[in-house]
GROMACS .gro file of C-alpha atoms in nm:
model
  317
    1MET     CA    1  11.697   7.007   8.151
    2ASN     CA    2  11.764   7.250   7.851
    3GLU     CA    3  11.735   7.578   7.845
    4MET     CA    4  11.461   7.779   7.684
    5PRO     CA    5  11.628   7.928   7.351
    6HIS     CA    6  11.651   8.357   7.342
    7ALA     CA    7  11.325   8.406   7.107
    8VAL     CA    8  11.090   8.155   7.268
    9GLN     CA    9  11.145   8.403   7.555
   10SER     CA   10  11.108   8.698   7.392
   11ASN     CA   11  10.823   8.627   7.201
   12ARG     CA   12  10.652   8.518   7.503
   13LEU     CA   13  10.742   8.848   7.637
   14ASN     CA   14  10.617   9.033   7.349
   15LEU     CA   15  10.257   8.797   7.360
   16LYS     CA   16  10.231   8.920   7.711
   17LYS     CA   17  10.252   9.253   7.676
   18LYS     CA   18  10.069   9.253   7.388
   19ASN     CA   19   9.753   9.020   7.671
   20SER     CA   20   9.806   9.323   7.950
   21PHE     CA   21   9.732   9.626   7.653
   22SER     CA   22   9.493   9.435   7.517
   23ALA     CA   23   9.268   9.349   7.895
   24TYR     CA   24   9.413   9.812   7.946
   25TRP     CA   25   9.214   9.882   7.650
   26LYS     CA   26   8.924   9.666   7.664
   27TYR     CA   27   8.886   9.816   8.016
   28LYS     CA   28   8.981  10.146   7.888
   29TYR     CA   29   8.642  10.297   8.028
   30LEU     CA   30   8.683  10.142   8.374
   31THR     CA   31   9.134  10.251   8.326
   32LEU     CA   32   9.060  10.620   8.271
   33ILE     CA   33   8.846  10.619   8.657
   34PHE     CA   34   9.216  10.550   8.774
   35LEU     CA   35   9.387  10.869   8.625
   36PRO     CA   36   9.230  11.133   8.844
   37ALA     CA   37   9.457  10.952   9.185
   38ILE     CA   38   9.811  10.899   8.931
   39ILE     CA   39   9.769  11.214   8.807
   40TYR     CA   40   9.688  11.326   9.133
   41TYR     CA   41  10.002  11.061   9.330
   42VAL     CA   42  10.311  11.279   8.961
   43ILE     CA   43  10.208  11.630   9.052
   44PHE     CA   44  10.211  11.609   9.379
   45HIS     CA   45  10.419  11.299   9.623
   46TYR     CA   46  10.665  11.167   9.298
   47VAL     CA   47  10.800  11.535   9.143
   48PRO     CA   48  10.790  11.731   9.464
   49ILE     CA   49  11.097  11.438   9.594
   50TYR     CA   50  11.328  11.693   9.322
   51GLY     CA   51  11.307  11.903   9.650
   52VAL     CA   52  11.458  11.652   9.796
   53LEU     CA   53  11.754  11.841   9.663
   54ILE     CA   54  11.846  12.113   9.863
   55ALA     CA   55  11.891  11.827  10.198
   56PHE     CA   56  12.239  11.878  10.080
   57LYS     CA   57  12.251  12.237   9.935
   58SER     CA   58  12.291  12.550  10.140
   59TYR     CA   59  11.963  12.682   9.989
   60LYS     CA   60  11.916  12.955   9.917
   61PHE     CA   61  11.599  13.113   9.839
   62SER     CA   62  11.732  13.359   9.572
   63LEU     CA   63  11.927  13.132   9.384
   64GLY     CA   64  11.731  12.881   9.333
   65ILE     CA   65  11.752  12.486   9.430
   66LEU     CA   66  12.015  12.425   9.164
   67GLY     CA   67  12.174  12.719   9.221
   68SER     CA   68  12.220  12.708   9.562
   69PRO     CA   69  12.580  12.555   9.689
   70TRP     CA   70  12.602  12.201   9.745
   71VAL     CA   71  12.734  12.119  10.104
   72GLY     CA   72  12.653  11.709  10.087
   73PHE     CA   73  12.587  11.549  10.408
   74GLN     CA   74  12.661  11.849  10.627
   75HIS     CA   75  12.305  11.903  10.794
   76PHE     CA   76  12.328  11.496  10.891
   77ARG     CA   77  12.591  11.570  11.094
   78ASP     CA   78  12.456  11.905  11.180
   79LEU     CA   79  12.121  11.735  11.289
   80PHE     CA   80  12.294  11.425  11.502
   81ALA     CA   81  12.474  11.611  11.635
   82PHE     CA   82  12.206  11.814  11.788
   83ASP     CA   83  12.057  11.725  12.174
   84SER     CA   84  11.713  11.847  12.039
   85PHE     CA   85  11.715  11.654  11.731
   86TRP     CA   86  11.712  11.308  11.963
   87GLN     CA   87  11.489  11.430  12.180
   88VAL     CA   88  11.164  11.494  11.872
   89PHE     CA   89  11.309  11.193  11.814
   90ARG     CA   90  11.309  10.979  12.072
   91ASN     CA   91  11.019  11.177  12.231
   92THR     CA   92  10.783  11.074  11.872
   93PHE     CA   93  10.890  10.660  11.850
   94LEU     CA   94  10.740  10.719  12.235
   95ILE     CA   95  10.406  10.887  12.160
   96SER     CA   96  10.396  10.630  11.841
   97ILE     CA   97  10.464  10.298  12.024
   98TYR     CA   98  10.189  10.411  12.304
   99LYS     CA   99   9.984  10.480  11.990
  100LEU     CA  100   9.983  10.156  11.839
  101ILE     CA  101   9.948  10.021  12.173
  102PHE     CA  102   9.599  10.148  12.269
  103GLY     CA  103   9.493  10.255  11.952
  104PHE     CA  104   9.542   9.962  11.742
  105PRO     CA  105   9.409   9.709  11.829
  106ALA     CA  106   9.141   9.998  11.986
  107PRO     CA  107   8.907   9.938  11.631
  108ILE     CA  108   8.943   9.582  11.630
  109VAL     CA  109   8.770   9.492  11.966
  110PHE     CA  110   8.508   9.751  11.876
  111ALA     CA  111   8.444   9.592  11.509
  112LEU     CA  112   8.416   9.259  11.769
  113LEU     CA  113   8.169   9.387  12.002
  114LEU     CA  114   7.980   9.578  11.701
  115ASN     CA  115   7.977   9.277  11.488
  116GLU     CA  116   7.770   9.083  11.817
  117ILE     CA  117   7.445   9.399  11.838
  118ARG     CA  118   7.165   9.213  11.724
  119LEU     CA  119   6.886   9.470  11.727
  120SER     CA  120   7.012   9.709  11.443
  121ILE     CA  121   6.858  10.066  11.488
  122PHE     CA  122   7.122  10.056  11.830
  123LYS     CA  123   7.404   9.974  11.565
  124ARG     CA  124   7.379  10.188  11.349
  125LEU     CA  125   7.352  10.468  11.652
  126VAL     CA  126   7.712  10.343  11.808
  127GLN     CA  127   7.834  10.369  11.473
  128THR     CA  128   7.733  10.698  11.376
  129ILE     CA  129   7.867  10.852  11.659
  130SER     CA  130   8.185  10.652  11.644
  131TYR     CA  131   8.292  10.798  11.300
  132PHE     CA  132   8.161  11.158  11.341
  133PRO     CA  133   8.500  11.308  11.598
  134HIS     CA  134   8.679  11.151  11.219
  135PHE     CA  135   8.513  11.421  10.975
  136LEU     CA  136   8.612  11.751  11.222
  137SER     CA  137   8.953  11.874  11.197
  138TRP     CA  138   9.183  11.828  11.522
  139VAL     CA  139   9.169  12.295  11.542
  140VAL     CA  140   8.793  12.174  11.604
  141LEU     CA  141   8.855  11.828  11.786
  142GLY     CA  142   9.236  12.030  12.014
  143GLY     CA  143   8.962  12.372  12.097
  144LEU     CA  144   8.707  12.088  12.194
  145ALA     CA  145   8.993  11.888  12.485
  146VAL     CA  146   9.101  12.249  12.536
  147GLN     CA  147   8.755  12.331  12.724
  148PHE     CA  148   8.686  11.969  12.804
  149LEU     CA  149   9.011  11.993  13.025
  150SER     CA  150   9.025  12.351  13.136
  151PRO     CA  151   9.180  12.314  13.507
  152SER     CA  152   8.905  12.591  13.600
  153ILE     CA  153   8.557  12.504  13.361
  154GLY     CA  154   8.694  12.175  13.220
  155PRO     CA  155   8.375  11.853  13.338
  156ILE     CA  156   8.716  11.684  13.480
  157ASN     CA  157   8.878  11.904  13.683
  158LEU     CA  158   8.530  11.999  13.793
  159LEU     CA  159   8.456  11.630  13.871
  160LEU     CA  160   8.833  11.589  14.069
  161GLN     CA  161   8.788  11.908  14.284
  162ALA     CA  162   8.446  11.777  14.366
  163ILE     CA  163   8.525  11.531  14.478
  164GLY     CA  164   8.852  11.708  14.755
  165LEU     CA  165   9.161  11.645  14.499
  166ASP     CA  166   9.334  11.925  14.334
  167PRO     CA  167   9.252  12.064  13.954
  168ILE     CA  168   9.520  11.838  13.667
  169TYR     CA  169   9.731  12.093  13.430
  170PHE     CA  170   9.629  11.796  13.133
  171LEU     CA  171   9.820  12.016  12.830
  172GLY     CA  172  10.003  12.216  13.040
  173ASP     CA  173  10.158  11.918  13.291
  174SER     CA  174  10.443  11.670  13.121
  175LYS     CA  175  10.290  11.373  13.317
  176TRP     CA  176   9.928  11.396  13.161
  177PHE     CA  177  10.061  11.507  12.810
  178ARG     CA  178  10.177  11.221  12.646
  179THR     CA  179   9.830  11.062  12.778
  180VAL     CA  180   9.574  11.334  12.660
  181LEU     CA  181   9.754  11.285  12.323
  182VAL     CA  182   9.653  10.918  12.240
  183GLY     CA  183   9.363  10.884  12.411
  184THR     CA  184   9.244  11.155  12.221
  185GLU     CA  185   9.341  10.989  11.940
  186VAL     CA  186   9.171  10.698  11.996
  187TRP     CA  187   8.862  10.894  12.022
  188LYS     CA  188   8.915  11.034  11.672
  189GLY     CA  189   9.016  10.744  11.478
  190LEU     CA  190   8.779  10.433  11.670
  191GLY     CA  191   8.491  10.448  11.400
  192TRP     CA  192   8.642  10.528  11.192
  193GLY     CA  193   8.937  10.202  11.171
  194THR     CA  194   8.660   9.990  11.269
  195ILE     CA  195   8.543  10.001  10.894
  196VAL     CA  196   8.785   9.803  10.694
  197TYR     CA  197   8.750   9.548  10.987
  198LEU     CA  198   8.383   9.509  10.967
  199ALA     CA  199   8.402   9.478  10.641
  200ALA     CA  200   8.687   9.202  10.680
  201ILE     CA  201   8.390   8.993  10.920
  202ALA     CA  202   8.113   9.066  10.614
  203GLY     CA  203   8.392   8.825  10.469
  204VAL     CA  204   8.401   8.500  10.715
  205ASN     CA  205   8.144   8.181  10.528
  206PRO     CA  206   7.856   8.241  10.752
  207GLU     CA  207   7.860   7.822  10.731
  208LEU     CA  208   8.095   7.836  10.983
  209HIS     CA  209   7.966   8.003  11.282
  210GLU     CA  210   7.660   7.747  11.166
  211ALA     CA  211   7.824   7.426  11.244
  212ALA     CA  212   8.051   7.620  11.540
  213THR     CA  213   7.723   7.676  11.636
  214VAL     CA  214   7.582   7.332  11.605
  215ASP     CA  215   7.922   7.156  11.802
  216GLY     CA  216   7.790   7.328  12.092
  217ALA     CA  217   7.998   7.704  12.079
  218ASN     CA  218   7.918   8.053  12.249
  219ARG     CA  219   7.945   8.343  12.087
  220PHE     CA  220   8.237   8.389  12.239
  221HIS     CA  221   8.462   8.142  12.153
  222ARG     CA  222   8.302   8.206  11.729
  223MET     CA  223   8.427   8.540  11.781
  224ARG     CA  224   8.770   8.393  11.928
  225TYR     CA  225   8.792   8.136  11.652
  226ILE     CA  226   8.638   8.228  11.359
  227THR     CA  227   8.569   8.609  11.319
  228LEU     CA  228   8.873   8.674  11.416
  229PRO     CA  229   9.174   8.418  11.305
  230SER     CA  230   8.920   8.563  10.926
  231MET     CA  231   9.075   8.872  10.997
  232MET     CA  232   9.409   8.816  11.085
  233PRO     CA  233   9.475   8.858  10.728
  234VAL     CA  234   9.347   9.190  10.760
  235ILE     CA  235   9.518   9.294  11.106
  236THR     CA  236   9.856   9.181  10.955
  237ILE     CA  237   9.795   9.429  10.661
  238MET     CA  238   9.641   9.704  10.851
  239LEU     CA  239   9.948   9.697  11.167
  240ILE     CA  240  10.235   9.663  10.894
  241PHE     CA  241  10.152   9.968  10.731
  242ALA     CA  242  10.105  10.141  11.133
  243ILE     CA  243  10.425  10.041  11.207
  244GLY     CA  244  10.531  10.200  10.880
  245GLY     CA  245  10.412  10.524  11.025
  246MET     CA  246  10.528  10.532  11.368
  247VAL     CA  247  10.746  10.847  11.250
  248ASN     CA  248  10.489  10.978  10.989
  249ASP     CA  249  10.329  11.174  11.380
  250ASP     CA  250  10.014  11.383  11.367
  251PHE     CA  251  10.128  11.736  11.324
  252ASP     CA  252   9.769  11.877  11.337
  253GLN     CA  253   9.690  11.673  11.658
  254VAL     CA  254  10.017  11.836  11.833
  255PHE     CA  255  10.033  12.172  11.662
  256ASN     CA  256   9.710  12.249  11.802
  257LEU     CA  257   9.702  12.080  12.171
  258TYR     CA  258  10.096  12.121  12.361
  259ASN     CA  259  10.280  12.413  12.375
  260PRO     CA  260  10.621  12.575  12.502
  261VAL     CA  261  10.552  12.381  12.831
  262VAL     CA  262  10.598  11.998  12.754
  263TYR     CA  263  10.748  12.075  12.420
  264GLU     CA  264  11.001  11.843  12.641
  265VAL     CA  265  10.718  11.513  12.639
  266GLY     CA  266  10.549  11.671  12.383
  267ASP     CA  267  10.735  11.812  12.086
  268VAL     CA  268  10.779  11.568  11.768
  269LEU     CA  269  10.933  11.571  11.425
  270SER     CA  270  10.650  11.733  11.255
  271THR     CA  271  10.624  12.004  11.485
  272TYR     CA  272  10.983  12.016  11.512
  273THR     CA  273  11.054  12.037  11.105
  274TYR     CA  274  10.774  12.325  11.077
  275ARG     CA  275  10.951  12.544  11.343
  276MET     CA  276  11.299  12.487  11.188
  277GLY     CA  277  11.183  12.495  10.845
  278LEU     CA  278  10.853  12.780  10.870
  279ILE     CA  279  10.994  12.965  11.153
  280ASN     CA  280  11.349  13.045  11.174
  281MET     CA  281  11.361  13.009  10.769
  282GLU     CA  282  11.597  12.669  10.826
  283TYR     CA  283  11.481  12.540  10.471
  284SER     CA  284  11.808  12.309  10.411
  285PHE     CA  285  11.780  12.185  10.763
  286ALA     CA  286  11.455  12.140  10.758
  287THR     CA  287  11.376  11.933  10.440
  288ALA     CA  288  11.780  11.658  10.565
  289VAL     CA  289  11.483  11.605  10.872
  290GLY     CA  290  11.253  11.518  10.631
  291LEU     CA  291  11.440  11.313  10.448
  292PHE     CA  292  11.560  11.098  10.750
  293LYS     CA  293  11.255  11.079  10.883
  294ASN     CA  294  11.114  10.918  10.542
  295VAL     CA  295  11.418  10.664  10.555
  296ILE     CA  296  11.357  10.554  10.879
  297ALA     CA  297  11.009  10.520  10.765
  298PHE     CA  298  11.107  10.285  10.472
  299VAL     CA  299  11.311  10.024  10.658
  300LEU     CA  300  10.959   9.985  10.921
  301ILE     CA  301  10.779   9.867  10.692
  302LEU     CA  302  11.016   9.656  10.509
  303SER     CA  303  11.133   9.512  10.845
  304ALA     CA  304  10.749   9.505  10.952
  305ASN     CA  305  10.705   9.363  10.659
  306ALA     CA  306  10.912   9.051  10.659
  307ILE     CA  307  10.847   8.962  11.021
  308ALA     CA  308  10.501   8.913  10.972
  309LYS     CA  309  10.577   8.745  10.652
  310LYS     CA  310  10.864   8.539  10.855
  311ILE     CA  311  10.576   8.462  11.113
  312ASN     CA  312  10.198   8.377  10.953
  313ASP     CA  313  10.252   8.424  10.604
  314TYR     CA  314  10.053   8.744  10.524
  315GLY     CA  315  10.196   9.098  10.366
  316LEU     CA  316  10.205   9.376  10.146
  317TRP     CA  317  10.396   9.188   9.829
   0.00000   0.00000   0.00000
């Protein structure tokens, strides 16, 4: 087959660009709606990338980023040589894996159950109650968790003492701290996470349910063989995001719940970066930690997307 002449290819490319520009101009007012988001990401997400240079320099505040001397990969070599860093890295992955195992399926199951509720008033009430924790900061929720899990006045420990058991120091015991992190994360994000899945359920063709009902399928069968498979594209995309965010731990949650007693099991990359950068003022070293974390997140999301495409042909691209 003869190759298309270069002139023809060039003309088609120019025509495509012209048509694209015409479409943007035609819907210029709708395009303007995206400007605040574009400006936000440029200012707060792309411009700060310039600061990554600090990871390869011995940063001095008085000299600035450009004036500070280069040290190459010295901070990364120091990073990998510290046993404390690998402990923090291990904590981050373990906590994220626990959250993925218990937290990711929770809103899916909750959305399926909500969809089966026929009493609309009760359904709205349950949704409202489940959404509420999402709108509270971890400062507030952390205070509630501290009071609720208190060994002296917390209702759980009062119940344990009432049945003759010793109180448990949930936030001061290495055996329980990760459980508290996972439990409070599921509690806070459960209701809000169902919004995406409820939207996916709403898009299921009702004729499929009608046909299944005629064939004798009960509600459980319809949920298993119609609703859940129809949600798979959304579930896959959300799973890719969750895997990509495994190293991007929730700093607010951990910072408001942990203490030096549970550093061994609760200290994560974000809190480690905070202490090294803002408390110890080792800005270059902290930037190296953050850059390493972002590289791992990028690799994870690429890997998760590639695996998802091979398994069920759904992915981000």
